[in-house]
């Protein structure tokens, strides 16, 4: 279905295959990471599950941040990028299916979750870098935006089906979450496993076109000493920071403004719950965001041609300032949750896709794409730490959730200020 639609819209086979990977992995993120795993681990973990989940997120994030530039540099050699992509993809899929097992204890499940997230996020590093292989600079904004846009719609549609077993035990099960279906009893654990399993299967199916049709076209010729030479290139990149000043300035800017985006993605449901929003309402909001984000990301990409990448990033920053302010007003009037949903839907996919495509255009030598996207991933992973810490500290100091949310504003402003000094690639 998605393949025919994308082909009719004028995307090439390689571009379509690249976009379809976002369709597959986005369903896994929405179903497992955003909804089911946090609810399941909260039910089976003694004490405060958020402590365990927080440490798990920090652990896999640190591992990826340390490995990203090294893996990226090695993968720039001929034939290496797809091998690394395939390894992390199947690591994530295997661990994703393992999470569905109904007999594992909560500590084992957390360890498997870390492995699954290393696999998923590791594949995304190489997936992002493949954008320079599937299209030229004049199409990178359109293709990048389409990846996020179709990823949103391609996650919410199957999610409405995948969630049925979980919804059944939640709405019609007994106090323990067990639902009798004749002589068969569907338990809460089994329902969660079925829901997550279908999402992993969807991810695997829509990763196949990427594996089959996308090839590495920009690369360095393979060396007899790949690992040694990779570390030498990595050192040269750091040493030549003045030469690559524009890219590093953008990465620092990105670190601050994307921090707000990542914090909203990771903490929105828990923060909303603390401010009195019900679980059902939060679920509806998540679905609404993904529906709005589909056209939002597409039009964001189109506006780049008219206004330029930097202006659209500033538009995204302004939109997220609105998200933060409206989020802080939810305790005053719960209807502000709908304003948050609309703004996140309009700007989330847009600011992510334009940041990715703008960074791709800043890379001076596309053969080094994986190396630079490895650095890009480092800034992205570490940015997911600062925001939640700032929010948590302010909530503890003030005792008010809304004041904690406002702590994201300074980081957005710092990111916007540093972006002023980044030169557009056309002017380099």
Short mmCIF file of C-alpha atoms in Angstrom, two decimals:
data_model
loop_
_atom_site.label_atom_id
_atom_site.label_comp_id
_atom_site.label_asym_id
_atom_site.label_seq_id
_atom_site.Cartn_x
_atom_site.Cartn_y
_atom_site.Cartn_z
CA UNK A 1 0.00 0.00 0.00
CA UNK A 2 2.64 2.54 1.06
CA UNK A 3 4.97 1.53 -1.78
CA UNK A 4 2.40 2.29 -4.48
CA UNK A 5 1.45 5.62 -2.89
CA UNK A 6 5.06 6.78 -2.61
CA UNK A 7 5.83 5.71 -6.18
CA UNK A 8 2.82 7.66 -7.47
CA UNK A 9 4.06 10.70 -5.55
CA UNK A 10 7.27 10.64 -7.61
CA UNK A 11 9.75 9.02 -5.22
CA UNK A 12 12.35 6.69 -6.74
CA UNK A 13 12.66 3.04 -5.71
CA UNK A 14 15.63 3.86 -3.45
CA UNK A 15 13.88 6.86 -1.88
CA UNK A 16 10.70 4.82 -1.34
CA UNK A 17 12.63 1.98 0.28
CA UNK A 18 14.42 4.44 2.56
CA UNK A 19 11.12 6.11 3.57
CA UNK A 20 9.47 2.74 4.24
CA UNK A 21 12.03 1.98 6.94
CA UNK A 22 10.63 4.94 8.88
CA UNK A 23 7.14 3.46 8.40
CA UNK A 24 8.36 0.23 10.01
CA UNK A 25 10.45 1.46 12.92
CA UNK A 26 8.06 4.24 13.92
CA UNK A 27 5.34 1.69 14.69
CA UNK A 28 7.78 -0.14 16.95
CA UNK A 29 8.69 3.07 18.79
CA UNK A 30 5.07 4.16 19.28
CA UNK A 31 3.73 0.75 20.29
CA UNK A 32 6.55 -0.66 22.40
CA UNK A 33 8.69 2.23 23.64
CA UNK A 34 6.06 4.94 24.08
CA UNK A 35 3.01 2.97 25.27
CA UNK A 36 3.26 -0.73 26.13
CA UNK A 37 6.70 -1.23 27.70
CA UNK A 38 6.37 1.64 30.23
CA UNK A 39 2.91 0.37 31.27
CA UNK A 40 4.02 -3.27 31.47
CA UNK A 41 7.21 -2.60 33.43
CA UNK A 42 5.25 -0.40 35.86
CA UNK A 43 2.88 -3.29 36.52
CA UNK A 44 5.49 -6.01 37.12
CA UNK A 45 8.23 -3.99 38.84
CA UNK A 46 8.23 -3.71 42.65
CA UNK A 47 8.62 -0.12 43.80
CA UNK A 48 9.12 2.83 41.47
CA UNK A 49 9.56 1.51 37.92
CA UNK A 50 10.59 4.92 36.59
CA UNK A 51 13.92 4.57 38.44
CA UNK A 52 14.77 1.38 36.55
CA UNK A 53 13.54 2.75 33.23
CA UNK A 54 15.49 5.96 33.79
CA UNK A 55 18.73 4.07 34.39
CA UNK A 56 18.05 1.85 31.38
CA UNK A 57 17.57 4.88 29.13
CA UNK A 58 20.75 6.47 30.47
CA UNK A 59 22.74 3.25 29.99
CA UNK A 60 21.85 2.54 26.38
CA UNK A 61 22.10 6.24 25.54
CA UNK A 62 25.63 6.41 26.92
CA UNK A 63 26.69 3.25 25.05
CA UNK A 64 25.37 4.65 21.77
CA UNK A 65 26.87 8.08 22.33
CA UNK A 66 30.31 6.56 22.85
CA UNK A 67 30.07 4.11 19.94
CA UNK A 68 28.39 6.36 17.35
CA UNK A 69 31.40 8.31 15.99
CA UNK A 70 33.61 5.20 15.95
CA UNK A 71 31.03 3.04 14.17
CA UNK A 72 30.21 5.89 11.82
CA UNK A 73 33.82 6.33 10.77
CA UNK A 74 34.33 2.61 10.11
CA UNK A 75 31.04 2.40 8.17
CA UNK A 76 32.19 5.07 5.69
CA UNK A 77 34.37 2.43 4.01
CA UNK A 78 33.01 0.61 0.96
CA UNK A 79 30.44 -2.05 1.80
CA UNK A 80 30.47 -1.41 5.55
CA UNK A 81 27.43 0.85 6.00
CA UNK A 82 24.79 -1.77 5.10
CA UNK A 83 26.58 -4.44 7.16
CA UNK A 84 26.40 -2.28 10.27
CA UNK A 85 22.80 -1.29 9.52
CA UNK A 86 21.83 -4.96 9.11
CA UNK A 87 23.57 -5.98 12.35
CA UNK A 88 21.85 -3.37 14.52
CA UNK A 89 18.50 -3.89 12.77
CA UNK A 90 18.42 -7.63 13.51
CA UNK A 91 19.77 -7.07 17.02
CA UNK A 92 16.82 -4.75 17.68
CA UNK A 93 14.30 -7.11 16.08
CA UNK A 94 15.57 -10.17 17.98
CA UNK A 95 15.53 -8.31 21.31
CA UNK A 96 12.12 -6.86 20.43
CA UNK A 97 10.65 -10.34 20.04
CA UNK A 98 12.40 -11.45 23.26
CA UNK A 99 10.57 -8.67 25.12
CA UNK A 100 7.29 -10.40 24.22
CA UNK A 101 8.09 -13.53 26.24
CA UNK A 102 5.56 -13.75 29.11
CA UNK A 103 7.83 -15.59 31.57
CA UNK A 104 10.85 -13.28 31.96
CA UNK A 105 11.25 -11.23 35.15
CA UNK A 106 11.41 -7.45 35.23
CA UNK A 107 15.22 -7.19 35.55
CA UNK A 108 15.76 -9.46 32.54
CA UNK A 109 13.15 -7.46 30.64
CA UNK A 110 14.98 -4.19 31.36
CA UNK A 111 18.28 -5.70 30.12
CA UNK A 112 16.57 -6.93 26.94
CA UNK A 113 14.97 -3.50 26.51
CA UNK A 114 18.43 -1.89 26.62
CA UNK A 115 19.67 -4.31 23.94
CA UNK A 116 16.57 -3.66 21.82
CA UNK A 117 17.08 0.10 22.03
CA UNK A 118 20.78 -0.19 21.17
CA UNK A 119 19.72 -2.17 18.10
CA UNK A 120 16.99 0.27 17.11
CA UNK A 121 19.00 3.46 17.66
CA UNK A 122 22.13 1.93 16.13
CA UNK A 123 20.21 1.18 12.94
CA UNK A 124 18.92 4.78 12.87
CA UNK A 125 22.49 6.16 12.80
CA UNK A 126 23.19 4.32 9.54
CA UNK A 127 19.66 4.86 8.22
CA UNK A 128 20.06 8.63 8.57
CA UNK A 129 23.46 8.48 6.87
CA UNK A 130 22.00 6.55 3.91
CA UNK A 131 20.05 9.67 2.89
CA UNK A 132 23.12 10.92 0.97
CA UNK A 133 23.07 7.65 -1.01
CA UNK A 134 19.39 7.70 -2.00
CA UNK A 135 19.07 11.33 -3.16
CA UNK A 136 20.96 14.49 -4.06
CA UNK A 137 21.00 17.75 -2.06
CA UNK A 138 18.13 19.25 -4.09
CA UNK A 139 15.77 16.46 -2.93
CA UNK A 140 17.11 15.80 0.56
CA UNK A 141 14.59 18.11 2.30
CA UNK A 142 11.63 16.51 0.55
CA UNK A 143 12.82 12.94 1.16
CA UNK A 144 13.76 13.58 4.80
CA UNK A 145 10.37 15.18 5.49
CA UNK A 146 8.59 12.28 3.77
CA UNK A 147 10.43 9.83 6.03
CA UNK A 148 9.11 11.46 9.18
CA UNK A 149 5.65 12.13 7.69
CA UNK A 150 4.99 8.60 6.47
CA UNK A 151 6.60 7.29 9.63
CA UNK A 152 3.92 9.03 11.68
CA UNK A 153 0.98 7.84 9.63
CA UNK A 154 2.60 4.42 9.20
CA UNK A 155 2.82 4.03 12.96
CA UNK A 156 -0.58 5.24 14.08
CA UNK A 157 -2.63 3.14 11.60
CA UNK A 158 -1.17 -0.26 12.61
CA UNK A 159 -1.04 0.89 16.24
CA UNK A 160 -4.85 1.03 16.27
CA UNK A 161 -4.83 -2.67 15.38
CA UNK A 162 -1.85 -3.76 17.48
CA UNK A 163 -3.35 -2.20 20.61
CA UNK A 164 -6.50 -4.38 20.49
CA UNK A 165 -5.22 -7.24 22.75
CA UNK A 166 -3.97 -4.72 25.32
CA UNK A 167 -7.21 -2.72 25.12
CA UNK A 168 -9.24 -5.91 25.59
CA UNK A 169 -7.58 -6.94 28.88
CA UNK A 170 -7.52 -3.33 30.10
CA UNK A 171 -11.19 -2.62 29.44
CA UNK A 172 -12.78 -6.05 29.96
CA UNK A 173 -10.29 -8.00 32.10
CA UNK A 174 -10.52 -8.62 35.84
CA UNK A 175 -8.53 -6.79 38.52
CA UNK A 176 -5.36 -8.67 37.55
CA UNK A 177 -5.85 -7.91 33.86
CA UNK A 178 -6.94 -11.45 32.89
CA UNK A 179 -9.67 -11.88 30.28
CA UNK A 180 -11.53 -15.20 30.00
CA UNK A 181 -12.31 -16.16 26.41
CA UNK A 182 -14.15 -19.45 26.81
CA UNK A 183 -11.65 -22.01 28.05
CA UNK A 184 -8.72 -19.72 27.19
CA UNK A 185 -7.54 -16.90 29.45
CA UNK A 186 -5.73 -13.93 27.93
CA UNK A 187 -3.44 -12.52 30.61
CA UNK A 188 -2.11 -8.96 30.81
CA UNK A 189 1.44 -10.17 30.06
CA UNK A 190 0.27 -12.17 27.04
CA UNK A 191 -1.72 -9.22 25.70
CA UNK A 192 1.28 -6.91 26.01
CA UNK A 193 3.45 -9.51 24.31
CA UNK A 194 1.02 -9.87 21.40
CA UNK A 195 0.82 -6.12 20.95
CA UNK A 196 4.59 -5.65 21.02
CA UNK A 197 5.16 -8.71 18.83
CA UNK A 198 2.94 -7.40 16.05
CA UNK A 199 4.84 -4.10 16.12
CA UNK A 200 8.21 -5.86 15.80
CA UNK A 201 6.85 -7.95 12.93
CA UNK A 202 5.69 -4.76 11.15
CA UNK A 203 9.16 -3.26 11.66
CA UNK A 204 10.80 -6.33 10.10
CA UNK A 205 8.45 -6.39 7.09
CA UNK A 206 9.02 -2.73 6.24
CA UNK A 207 12.79 -2.97 6.70
CA UNK A 208 13.08 -5.47 3.84
CA UNK A 209 12.85 -2.91 0.97
CA UNK A 210 15.68 -0.94 2.59
CA UNK A 211 17.85 -4.05 2.79
CA UNK A 212 17.08 -5.00 -0.82
CA UNK A 213 17.10 -1.72 -2.73
CA UNK A 214 19.35 0.80 -0.94
CA UNK A 215 23.07 0.66 -1.72
CA UNK A 216 26.02 2.63 -0.39
CA UNK A 217 27.12 4.96 -3.21
CA UNK A 218 29.29 7.43 -1.26
CA UNK A 219 32.26 5.79 0.44
CA UNK A 220 35.99 5.59 0.98
CA UNK A 221 37.81 2.70 -0.63
CA UNK A 222 38.39 -0.14 1.82
CA UNK A 223 41.68 -0.06 3.68
CA UNK A 224 43.88 -2.94 4.73
CA UNK A 225 43.69 -1.58 8.30
CA UNK A 226 40.09 -0.39 8.58
CA UNK A 227 39.94 0.00 12.37
CA UNK A 228 43.31 1.77 12.68
CA UNK A 229 42.59 4.08 9.74
CA UNK A 230 39.10 4.81 11.13
CA UNK A 231 40.54 6.04 14.41
CA UNK A 232 43.06 8.16 12.49
CA UNK A 233 40.24 9.77 10.47
CA UNK A 234 38.28 10.31 13.66
CA UNK A 235 41.29 12.06 15.21
CA UNK A 236 41.76 14.21 12.10
CA UNK A 237 38.11 15.28 12.28
CA UNK A 238 38.53 16.44 15.87
CA UNK A 239 41.86 18.07 15.06
CA UNK A 240 40.38 19.93 12.09
CA UNK A 241 37.54 21.40 14.14
CA UNK A 242 38.32 24.84 12.70
CA UNK A 243 37.87 23.46 9.20
CA UNK A 244 34.55 21.87 10.20
CA UNK A 245 33.50 24.77 12.43
CA UNK A 246 30.16 25.22 10.68
CA UNK A 247 29.10 21.63 11.28
CA UNK A 248 30.16 21.65 14.93
CA UNK A 249 28.33 24.94 15.54
CA UNK A 250 25.18 23.40 14.13
CA UNK A 251 25.61 20.29 16.28
CA UNK A 252 25.90 22.43 19.42
CA UNK A 253 22.82 24.42 18.44
CA UNK A 254 21.00 21.18 17.66
CA UNK A 255 22.01 19.76 21.04
CA UNK A 256 20.14 22.52 22.86
CA UNK A 257 16.99 22.94 20.80
CA UNK A 258 16.43 19.22 20.10
CA UNK A 259 16.73 18.65 23.85
CA UNK A 260 13.31 20.20 24.29
CA UNK A 261 11.86 18.02 21.51
CA UNK A 262 13.33 14.82 22.99
CA UNK A 263 12.19 15.71 26.51
CA UNK A 264 8.62 16.27 25.34
CA UNK A 265 8.67 12.94 23.46
CA UNK A 266 10.01 10.98 26.46
CA UNK A 267 8.22 12.69 29.35
CA UNK A 268 4.95 13.99 27.91
CA UNK A 269 2.76 11.11 29.11
CA UNK A 270 4.20 11.01 32.65
CA UNK A 271 4.10 14.80 33.00
CA UNK A 272 0.51 14.89 31.75
CA UNK A 273 -0.45 12.23 34.29
CA UNK A 274 1.09 14.29 37.11
CA UNK A 275 -1.01 17.24 35.98
CA UNK A 276 -4.26 15.26 36.13
CA UNK A 277 -4.63 14.01 32.53
CA UNK A 278 -6.10 10.48 32.42
CA UNK A 279 -4.40 7.54 30.67
CA UNK A 280 -7.20 7.32 28.08
CA UNK A 281 -6.90 11.04 27.35
CA UNK A 282 -3.13 10.71 27.00
CA UNK A 283 -3.58 7.83 24.54
CA UNK A 284 -5.99 9.92 22.43
CA UNK A 285 -3.51 12.81 22.47
CA UNK A 286 -0.67 10.53 21.28
CA UNK A 287 -2.81 9.30 18.37
CA UNK A 288 -3.87 12.85 17.49
CA UNK A 289 -0.25 14.02 17.46
CA UNK A 290 0.74 11.30 15.00
CA UNK A 291 -2.19 12.10 12.70
CA UNK A 292 -1.41 15.84 12.63
CA UNK A 293 2.33 15.19 12.28
CA UNK A 294 1.82 13.51 8.89
CA UNK A 295 0.82 16.64 6.92
CA UNK A 296 2.85 18.79 9.31
CA UNK A 297 6.15 17.16 8.34
CA UNK A 298 5.32 17.20 4.61
CA UNK A 299 4.44 20.90 4.52
CA UNK A 300 7.43 21.73 6.70
CA UNK A 301 9.64 20.14 4.06
CA UNK A 302 7.90 22.06 1.27
CA UNK A 303 8.29 25.38 3.06
CA UNK A 304 12.06 24.83 3.14
CA UNK A 305 12.19 25.52 -0.61
CA UNK A 306 10.49 28.85 -0.04
CA UNK A 307 11.93 30.07 3.23
CA UNK A 308 15.16 28.09 3.71
CA UNK A 309 16.19 25.45 6.24
CA UNK A 310 17.36 27.80 9.01
CA UNK A 311 14.15 29.82 8.99
CA UNK A 312 12.09 26.64 9.24
CA UNK A 313 14.22 25.42 12.14
CA UNK A 314 13.53 28.75 13.85
CA UNK A 315 9.83 28.21 13.14
CA UNK A 316 10.10 24.83 14.86
CA UNK A 317 11.84 26.38 17.87
CA UNK A 318 9.11 29.00 18.12
CA UNK A 319 6.48 26.26 17.88
CA UNK A 320 8.08 24.33 20.72
CA UNK A 321 8.23 27.43 22.88
CA UNK A 322 4.45 27.42 22.40
CA UNK A 323 4.34 23.74 23.40
CA UNK A 324 6.21 24.46 26.64
CA UNK A 325 4.03 27.44 27.56
CA UNK A 326 0.76 25.60 26.81
CA UNK A 327 2.03 22.56 28.72
CA UNK A 328 2.70 24.72 31.77
CA UNK A 329 -0.89 26.05 31.58
CA UNK A 330 -2.55 22.61 31.71
CA UNK A 331 -3.09 22.77 35.52
CA UNK A 332 -4.93 26.08 34.97
CA UNK A 333 -7.12 24.65 32.20
CA UNK A 334 -6.91 21.00 31.09
CA UNK A 335 -8.04 21.98 27.58
CA UNK A 336 -4.52 23.29 26.93
CA UNK A 337 -3.60 19.62 26.36
CA UNK A 338 -5.25 19.93 22.94
CA UNK A 339 -3.14 22.98 22.10
CA UNK A 340 -0.06 20.98 23.08
CA UNK A 341 -1.17 18.09 20.84
CA UNK A 342 -1.74 20.36 17.83
CA UNK A 343 1.56 22.23 18.22
CA UNK A 344 3.60 19.06 18.72
CA UNK A 345 1.92 17.50 15.70
CA UNK A 346 2.66 20.54 13.55
CA UNK A 347 6.28 21.05 14.57
CA UNK A 348 7.77 17.78 15.88
CA UNK A 349 8.30 15.97 12.59
CA UNK A 350 9.16 19.21 10.82
CA UNK A 351 12.00 20.34 13.08
CA UNK A 352 13.43 16.79 13.17
CA UNK A 353 13.32 16.27 9.41
CA UNK A 354 14.70 19.71 8.48
CA UNK A 355 17.50 19.34 11.04
CA UNK A 356 18.49 16.00 9.51
CA UNK A 357 18.38 17.26 5.90
CA UNK A 358 20.15 20.55 6.76
CA UNK A 359 22.93 18.62 8.47
CA UNK A 360 23.27 16.34 5.42
CA UNK A 361 23.73 19.41 3.20
CA UNK A 362 26.40 20.83 5.54
CA UNK A 363 28.64 17.75 5.13
CA UNK A 364 31.51 18.82 2.82
CA UNK A 365 32.37 15.33 1.51
CA UNK A 366 29.41 12.95 1.25
CA UNK A 367 31.79 9.98 1.47
CA UNK A 368 32.22 11.00 5.13
CA UNK A 369 28.46 10.98 5.74
CA UNK A 370 28.46 8.16 8.25
CA UNK A 371 31.31 9.69 10.25
CA UNK A 372 29.47 13.01 10.54
CA UNK A 373 26.11 11.37 11.27
CA UNK A 374 27.90 9.48 14.03
CA UNK A 375 28.77 12.84 15.62
CA UNK A 376 25.23 14.02 14.92
CA UNK A 377 23.93 11.01 16.86
CA UNK A 378 26.21 11.80 19.81
CA UNK A 379 24.68 15.26 20.22
CA UNK A 380 21.20 13.80 19.84
CA UNK A 381 21.75 11.08 22.47
CA UNK A 382 23.31 13.38 25.07
CA UNK A 383 20.57 15.95 24.50
CA UNK A 384 18.09 13.40 25.81
CA UNK A 385 19.69 13.67 29.26
CA UNK A 386 19.90 17.40 30.01
CA UNK A 387 16.22 18.24 29.55
CA UNK A 388 14.71 15.52 31.78
CA UNK A 389 17.28 16.33 34.50
CA UNK A 390 16.42 20.05 34.36
CA UNK A 391 12.69 19.30 34.52
CA UNK A 392 13.11 16.88 37.44
CA UNK A 393 15.28 19.29 39.45
CA UNK A 394 12.89 22.22 39.00
CA UNK A 395 9.90 20.06 39.96
CA UNK A 396 11.71 18.97 43.14
CA UNK A 397 12.67 22.55 44.01
CA UNK A 398 9.28 24.15 43.30
CA UNK A 399 6.98 21.22 43.90
CA UNK A 400 5.06 22.27 40.76
CA UNK A 401 5.17 20.28 37.52
CA UNK A 402 4.36 23.31 35.38
CA UNK A 403 7.46 25.18 36.62
CA UNK A 404 9.62 22.19 35.74
CA UNK A 405 8.34 22.29 32.14
CA UNK A 406 9.26 25.96 31.84
CA UNK A 407 12.87 24.96 32.51
CA UNK A 408 13.09 23.87 28.86
CA UNK A 409 12.79 27.45 27.56
CA UNK A 410 16.41 28.56 28.23
CA UNK A 411 17.78 25.60 26.27
CA UNK A 412 15.59 26.46 23.28
CA UNK A 413 16.82 30.06 23.36
CA UNK A 414 20.48 29.04 23.59
CA UNK A 415 20.05 26.73 20.61
CA UNK A 416 18.37 29.49 18.60
CA UNK A 417 21.18 31.94 19.41
CA UNK A 418 23.99 29.57 18.37
CA UNK A 419 22.15 28.77 15.13
CA UNK A 420 22.63 32.41 14.10
CA UNK A 421 26.34 31.72 13.53
CA UNK A 422 25.81 28.67 11.28
CA UNK A 423 26.40 29.52 7.61
CA UNK A 424 24.09 28.01 5.01
CA UNK A 425 25.85 25.44 2.82
CA UNK A 426 25.18 27.51 -0.30
CA UNK A 427 27.44 30.25 1.13
CA UNK A 428 30.35 27.98 2.08
#
